PDB file of C-alpha atoms in Angstrom:
ATOM      1  CA  UNK V   1       0.000   0.000   0.000  1.00 55.00           C
ATOM      2  CA  UNK V   2       0.948   3.645  -0.259  1.00 57.00           C
ATOM      3  CA  UNK V   3       2.481   5.479   2.670  1.00 59.00           C
ATOM      4  CA  UNK V   4       0.361   8.574   3.196  1.00 59.00           C
ATOM      5  CA  UNK V   5       2.365   9.709   6.204  1.00 69.00           C
ATOM      6  CA  UNK V   6       4.379  11.596   3.616  1.00 68.00           C
ATOM      7  CA  UNK V   7       3.812  15.282   2.940  1.00 81.00           C
ATOM      8  CA  UNK V   8       1.207  16.492   0.405  1.00 83.00           C
ATOM      9  CA  UNK V   9       3.883  16.971  -2.253  1.00 86.00           C
ATOM     10  CA  UNK V  10       5.211  13.428  -1.970  1.00 85.00           C
ATOM     11  CA  UNK V  11       1.633  12.159  -1.828  1.00 82.00           C
ATOM     12  CA  UNK V  12       0.778  13.831  -5.127  1.00 87.00           C
ATOM     13  CA  UNK V  13       3.937  12.495  -6.778  1.00 89.00           C
ATOM     14  CA  UNK V  14       3.005   8.990  -5.660  1.00 85.00           C
ATOM     15  CA  UNK V  15      -0.566   9.417  -6.881  1.00 85.00           C
ATOM     16  CA  UNK V  16       0.517  10.825 -10.246  1.00 89.00           C
ATOM     17  CA  UNK V  17       3.049   8.028 -10.698  1.00 88.00           C
ATOM     18  CA  UNK V  18       0.315   5.484  -9.914  1.00 84.00           C
ATOM     19  CA  UNK V  19      -2.080   7.027 -12.441  1.00 84.00           C
ATOM     20  CA  UNK V  20       0.580   7.416 -15.149  1.00 85.00           C
ATOM     21  CA  UNK V  21       1.696   3.806 -14.711  1.00 82.00           C
ATOM     22  CA  UNK V  22      -1.863   2.500 -15.146  1.00 76.00           C
ATOM     23  CA  UNK V  23      -2.986   1.359 -18.590  1.00 71.00           C
ATOM     24  CA  UNK V  24      -4.783   4.201 -20.357  1.00 71.00           C
ATOM     25  CA  UNK V  25      -7.873   2.015 -20.805  1.00 72.00           C
ATOM     26  CA  UNK V  26      -8.348   2.012 -17.034  1.00 65.00           C
ATOM     27  CA  UNK V  27      -8.649   5.799 -16.988  1.00 59.00           C
ATOM     28  CA  UNK V  28     -11.969   6.815 -18.494  1.00 62.00           C
TER      29      UNK V  28
END
């Protein structure tokens, strides 16, 4: 799982990385 004890900035980077790494078909 993700570690959300990190600051907002690190949290966003993790979230963006997660979204970018997902297949495009999953994002609709």
